[in-house]
XYZ file of C-alpha atoms in Angstrom:
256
model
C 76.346 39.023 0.007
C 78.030 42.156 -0.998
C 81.876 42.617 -0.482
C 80.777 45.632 1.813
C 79.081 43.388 4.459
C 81.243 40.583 3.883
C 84.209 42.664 4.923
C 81.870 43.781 7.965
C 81.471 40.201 8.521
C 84.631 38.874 8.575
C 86.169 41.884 10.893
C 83.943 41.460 13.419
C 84.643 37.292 13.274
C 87.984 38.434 13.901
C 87.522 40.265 16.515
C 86.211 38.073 18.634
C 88.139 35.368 17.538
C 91.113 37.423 19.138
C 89.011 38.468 22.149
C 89.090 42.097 21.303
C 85.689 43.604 22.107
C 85.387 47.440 20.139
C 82.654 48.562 22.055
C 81.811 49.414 25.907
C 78.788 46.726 26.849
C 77.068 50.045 27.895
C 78.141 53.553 28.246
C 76.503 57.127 30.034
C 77.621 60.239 28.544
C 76.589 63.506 29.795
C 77.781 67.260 30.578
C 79.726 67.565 33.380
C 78.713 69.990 36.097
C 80.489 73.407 35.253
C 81.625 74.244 38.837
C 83.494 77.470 39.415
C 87.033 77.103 40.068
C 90.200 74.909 39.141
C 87.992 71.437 37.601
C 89.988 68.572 37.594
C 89.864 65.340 35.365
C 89.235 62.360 36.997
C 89.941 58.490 35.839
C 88.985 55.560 37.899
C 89.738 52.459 35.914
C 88.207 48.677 37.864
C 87.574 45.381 36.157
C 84.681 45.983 34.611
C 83.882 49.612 34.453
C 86.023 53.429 33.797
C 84.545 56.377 34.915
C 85.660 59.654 33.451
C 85.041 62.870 35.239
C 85.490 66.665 33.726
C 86.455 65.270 30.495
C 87.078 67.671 27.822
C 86.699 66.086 24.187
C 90.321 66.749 23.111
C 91.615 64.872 26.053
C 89.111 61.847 25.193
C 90.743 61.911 21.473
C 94.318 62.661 22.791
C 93.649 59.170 25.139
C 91.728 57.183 22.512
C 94.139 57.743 19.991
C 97.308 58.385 22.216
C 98.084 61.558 20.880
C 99.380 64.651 22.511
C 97.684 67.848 23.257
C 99.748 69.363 19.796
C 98.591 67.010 17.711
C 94.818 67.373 18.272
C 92.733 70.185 16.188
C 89.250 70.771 15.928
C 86.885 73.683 17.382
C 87.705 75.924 20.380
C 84.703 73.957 21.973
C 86.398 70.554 22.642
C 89.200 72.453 25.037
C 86.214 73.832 27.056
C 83.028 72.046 27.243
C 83.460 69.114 30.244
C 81.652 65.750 30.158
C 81.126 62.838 32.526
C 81.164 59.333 31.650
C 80.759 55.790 32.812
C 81.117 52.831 30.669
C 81.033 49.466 31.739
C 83.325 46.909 30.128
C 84.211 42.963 29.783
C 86.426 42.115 32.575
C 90.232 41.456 31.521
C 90.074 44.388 28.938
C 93.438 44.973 28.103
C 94.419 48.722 27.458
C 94.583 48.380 23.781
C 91.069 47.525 23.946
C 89.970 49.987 26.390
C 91.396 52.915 23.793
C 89.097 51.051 20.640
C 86.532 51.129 22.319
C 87.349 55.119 23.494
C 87.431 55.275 19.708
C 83.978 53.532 19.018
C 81.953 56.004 21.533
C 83.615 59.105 20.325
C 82.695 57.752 16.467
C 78.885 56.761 17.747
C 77.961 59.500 20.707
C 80.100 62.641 19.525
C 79.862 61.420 15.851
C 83.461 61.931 15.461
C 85.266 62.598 12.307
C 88.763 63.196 11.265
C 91.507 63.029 9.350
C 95.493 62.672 9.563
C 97.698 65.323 8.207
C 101.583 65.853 8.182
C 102.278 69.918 9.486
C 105.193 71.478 10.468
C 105.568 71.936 14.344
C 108.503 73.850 16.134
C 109.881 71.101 18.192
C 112.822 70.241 20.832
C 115.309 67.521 21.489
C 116.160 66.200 24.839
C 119.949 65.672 25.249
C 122.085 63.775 27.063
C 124.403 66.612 29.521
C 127.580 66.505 30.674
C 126.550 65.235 34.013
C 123.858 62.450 34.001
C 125.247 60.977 37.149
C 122.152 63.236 38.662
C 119.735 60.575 37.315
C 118.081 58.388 39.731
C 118.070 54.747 37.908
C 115.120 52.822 38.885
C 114.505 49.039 38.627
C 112.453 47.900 36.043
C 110.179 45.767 38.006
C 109.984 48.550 41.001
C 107.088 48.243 43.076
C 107.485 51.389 45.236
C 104.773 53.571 44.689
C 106.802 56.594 44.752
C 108.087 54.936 41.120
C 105.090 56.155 39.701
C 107.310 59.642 39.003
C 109.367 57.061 37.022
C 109.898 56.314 33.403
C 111.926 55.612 30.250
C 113.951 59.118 28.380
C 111.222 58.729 25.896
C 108.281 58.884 28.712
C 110.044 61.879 29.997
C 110.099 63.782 26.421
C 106.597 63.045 26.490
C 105.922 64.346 29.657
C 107.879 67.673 28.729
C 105.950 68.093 25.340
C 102.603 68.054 27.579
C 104.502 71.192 29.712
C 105.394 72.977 26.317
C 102.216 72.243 24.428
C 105.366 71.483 21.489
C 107.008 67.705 20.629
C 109.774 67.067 22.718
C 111.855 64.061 20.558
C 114.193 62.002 23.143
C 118.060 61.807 21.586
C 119.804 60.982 24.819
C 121.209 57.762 23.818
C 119.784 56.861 27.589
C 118.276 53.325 27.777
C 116.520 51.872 31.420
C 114.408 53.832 33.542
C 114.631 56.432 35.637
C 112.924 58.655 38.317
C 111.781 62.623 37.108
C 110.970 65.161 39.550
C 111.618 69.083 37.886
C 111.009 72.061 40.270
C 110.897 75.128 38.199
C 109.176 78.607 37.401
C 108.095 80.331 34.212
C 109.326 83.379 35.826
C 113.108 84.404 37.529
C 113.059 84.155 40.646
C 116.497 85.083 43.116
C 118.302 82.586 44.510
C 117.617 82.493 48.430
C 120.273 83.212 50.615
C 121.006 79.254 51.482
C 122.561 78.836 48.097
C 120.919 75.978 45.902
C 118.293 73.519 46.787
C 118.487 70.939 48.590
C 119.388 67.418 47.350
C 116.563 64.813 47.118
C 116.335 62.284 49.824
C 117.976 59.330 49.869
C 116.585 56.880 46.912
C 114.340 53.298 48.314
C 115.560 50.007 47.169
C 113.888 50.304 44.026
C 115.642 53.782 43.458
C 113.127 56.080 43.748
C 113.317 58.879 46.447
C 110.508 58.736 49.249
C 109.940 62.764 48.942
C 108.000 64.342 51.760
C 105.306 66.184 49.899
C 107.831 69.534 50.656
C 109.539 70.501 46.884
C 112.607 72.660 47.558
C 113.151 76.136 46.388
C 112.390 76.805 43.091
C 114.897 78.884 40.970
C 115.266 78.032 37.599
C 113.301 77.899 34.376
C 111.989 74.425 32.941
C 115.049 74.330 30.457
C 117.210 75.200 33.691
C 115.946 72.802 36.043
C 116.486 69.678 33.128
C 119.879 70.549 33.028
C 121.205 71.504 36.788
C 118.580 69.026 38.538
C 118.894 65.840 35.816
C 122.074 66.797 34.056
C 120.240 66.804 30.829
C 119.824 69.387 28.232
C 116.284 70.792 26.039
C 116.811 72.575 23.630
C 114.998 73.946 20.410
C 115.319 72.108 17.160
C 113.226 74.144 14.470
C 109.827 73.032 12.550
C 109.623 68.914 12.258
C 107.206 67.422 10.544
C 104.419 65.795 12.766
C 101.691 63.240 12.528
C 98.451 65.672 13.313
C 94.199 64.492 13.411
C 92.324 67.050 12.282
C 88.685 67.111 13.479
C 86.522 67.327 10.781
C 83.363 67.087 12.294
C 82.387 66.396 16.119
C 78.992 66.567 18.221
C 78.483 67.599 21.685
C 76.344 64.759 22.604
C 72.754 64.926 23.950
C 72.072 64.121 27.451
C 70.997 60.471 28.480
């Protein structure tokens, strides 16, 4: 036996020695219909199946491989053409699972290839303010579904690098979690005559604050609203090395 196929051998015994299945049991891929209008993705996740819904390719990559948007480049295509899919799956596939086998399809269907590479990326920092005592702390085992806003400083950075299409590195120093809700505008916009917004409502047991569905006024810029609404600061920190997959080579994938 070669070393080739014994090494093919042996990985796959070890898979399923661990109970790690790398592949969907069976998977549909196809174009998604191109509707006029706003198209929005759509994941269902159950037991034994995920459907995906106006999927574009960078955001299967940016999922399989946990990436975000910035650190994703291939051709214009994969930030425009949609696809559908539905794969079913062993039941009690854990999430680190799910994403291999994310990994396998892209590699077998859209004949996937890449590369990592180390470029230079403008990047901010997200600071601890002055006043944090605007933070809403949230139990760790909350089980309000209004805590679904909630996260860790680090899951917030995140969240603010997908609004800047730049990495957003936490540096607050802030451990636990917390609830984020930002109203803001890209453009100025005068401060009504009632003075500033209103305060959120009054946070559950768990801490999180039962909003009504009605934001209040919006008047300051993203950077603006971190700081006056969470008592946080954003600011620029200059080009950082990041961790970056380069698409070499990628398929849209026949219909089937």
């Amino acid at each position: 036996m070669s070393s080739a196929r014994l090494y093919c051998l042996l990985t796959l015994m070890a898979a399923a020695a661990f109970g790690q299945p790398r592949e969907f049991d069976a998977a549909s891929v196809k174009p998604a219909a191109q509707n006029e209008g706003l198209i929005q993705p759509i994941e269902e996740v159950t037991p034994g199946r995920i459907t995906i819904r106006n999927y574009v390719v960078k955001k299967l990559v940016m999922e399989a491989y946990e990436l975000s948007r910035f650190q994703v480049d291939g051709p214009p295509w994969i930030e425009r053409d949609r696809f559908d899919i539905v794969a079913t799956k062993p039941s009690g596939t854990g999430a680190d699972d799910q994403r291999a086998m994310l990994q396998s399809l892209l590699a077998s269907r859209f004949h996937l290839v890449q590369h990592r590479e180390t470029r230079q990326l403008q990047t901010y920092v997200l600071l601890a303010g002055q006043d944090t005592s605007k933070l809403h702390a949230v139990k760790e085992d909350a089980t309000d579904p209004a805590c679904g806003r909630s996260g860790t400083m680090a899951r917030f950075a995140q969240n603010l690098a997908t609004i800047l299409d730049k990495p957003v590195i936490d540096q607050t120093g802030i451990s636990g979690r917390y609830y984020f809700i930002l109203t803001w505008s890209s453009q100025p916009v005068v401060v009504p005559q009632g003075g500033a917004p209103p305060p959120p409502p009054p946070p559950s047991a768990d801490g999180c604050p039962s909003w009504s569905g009605k934001m209040p006024p919006v008047e300051s810029n993203l950077f603006g609203a971190v700081r006056e609404q969470m008592g946080l600061r954003l600011e620029h920190k200059g080009a950082v090395p990041i961790d970056v997959m380069v698409l070499d080579h990628v398929e849209r994938p026949s219909k089937n």
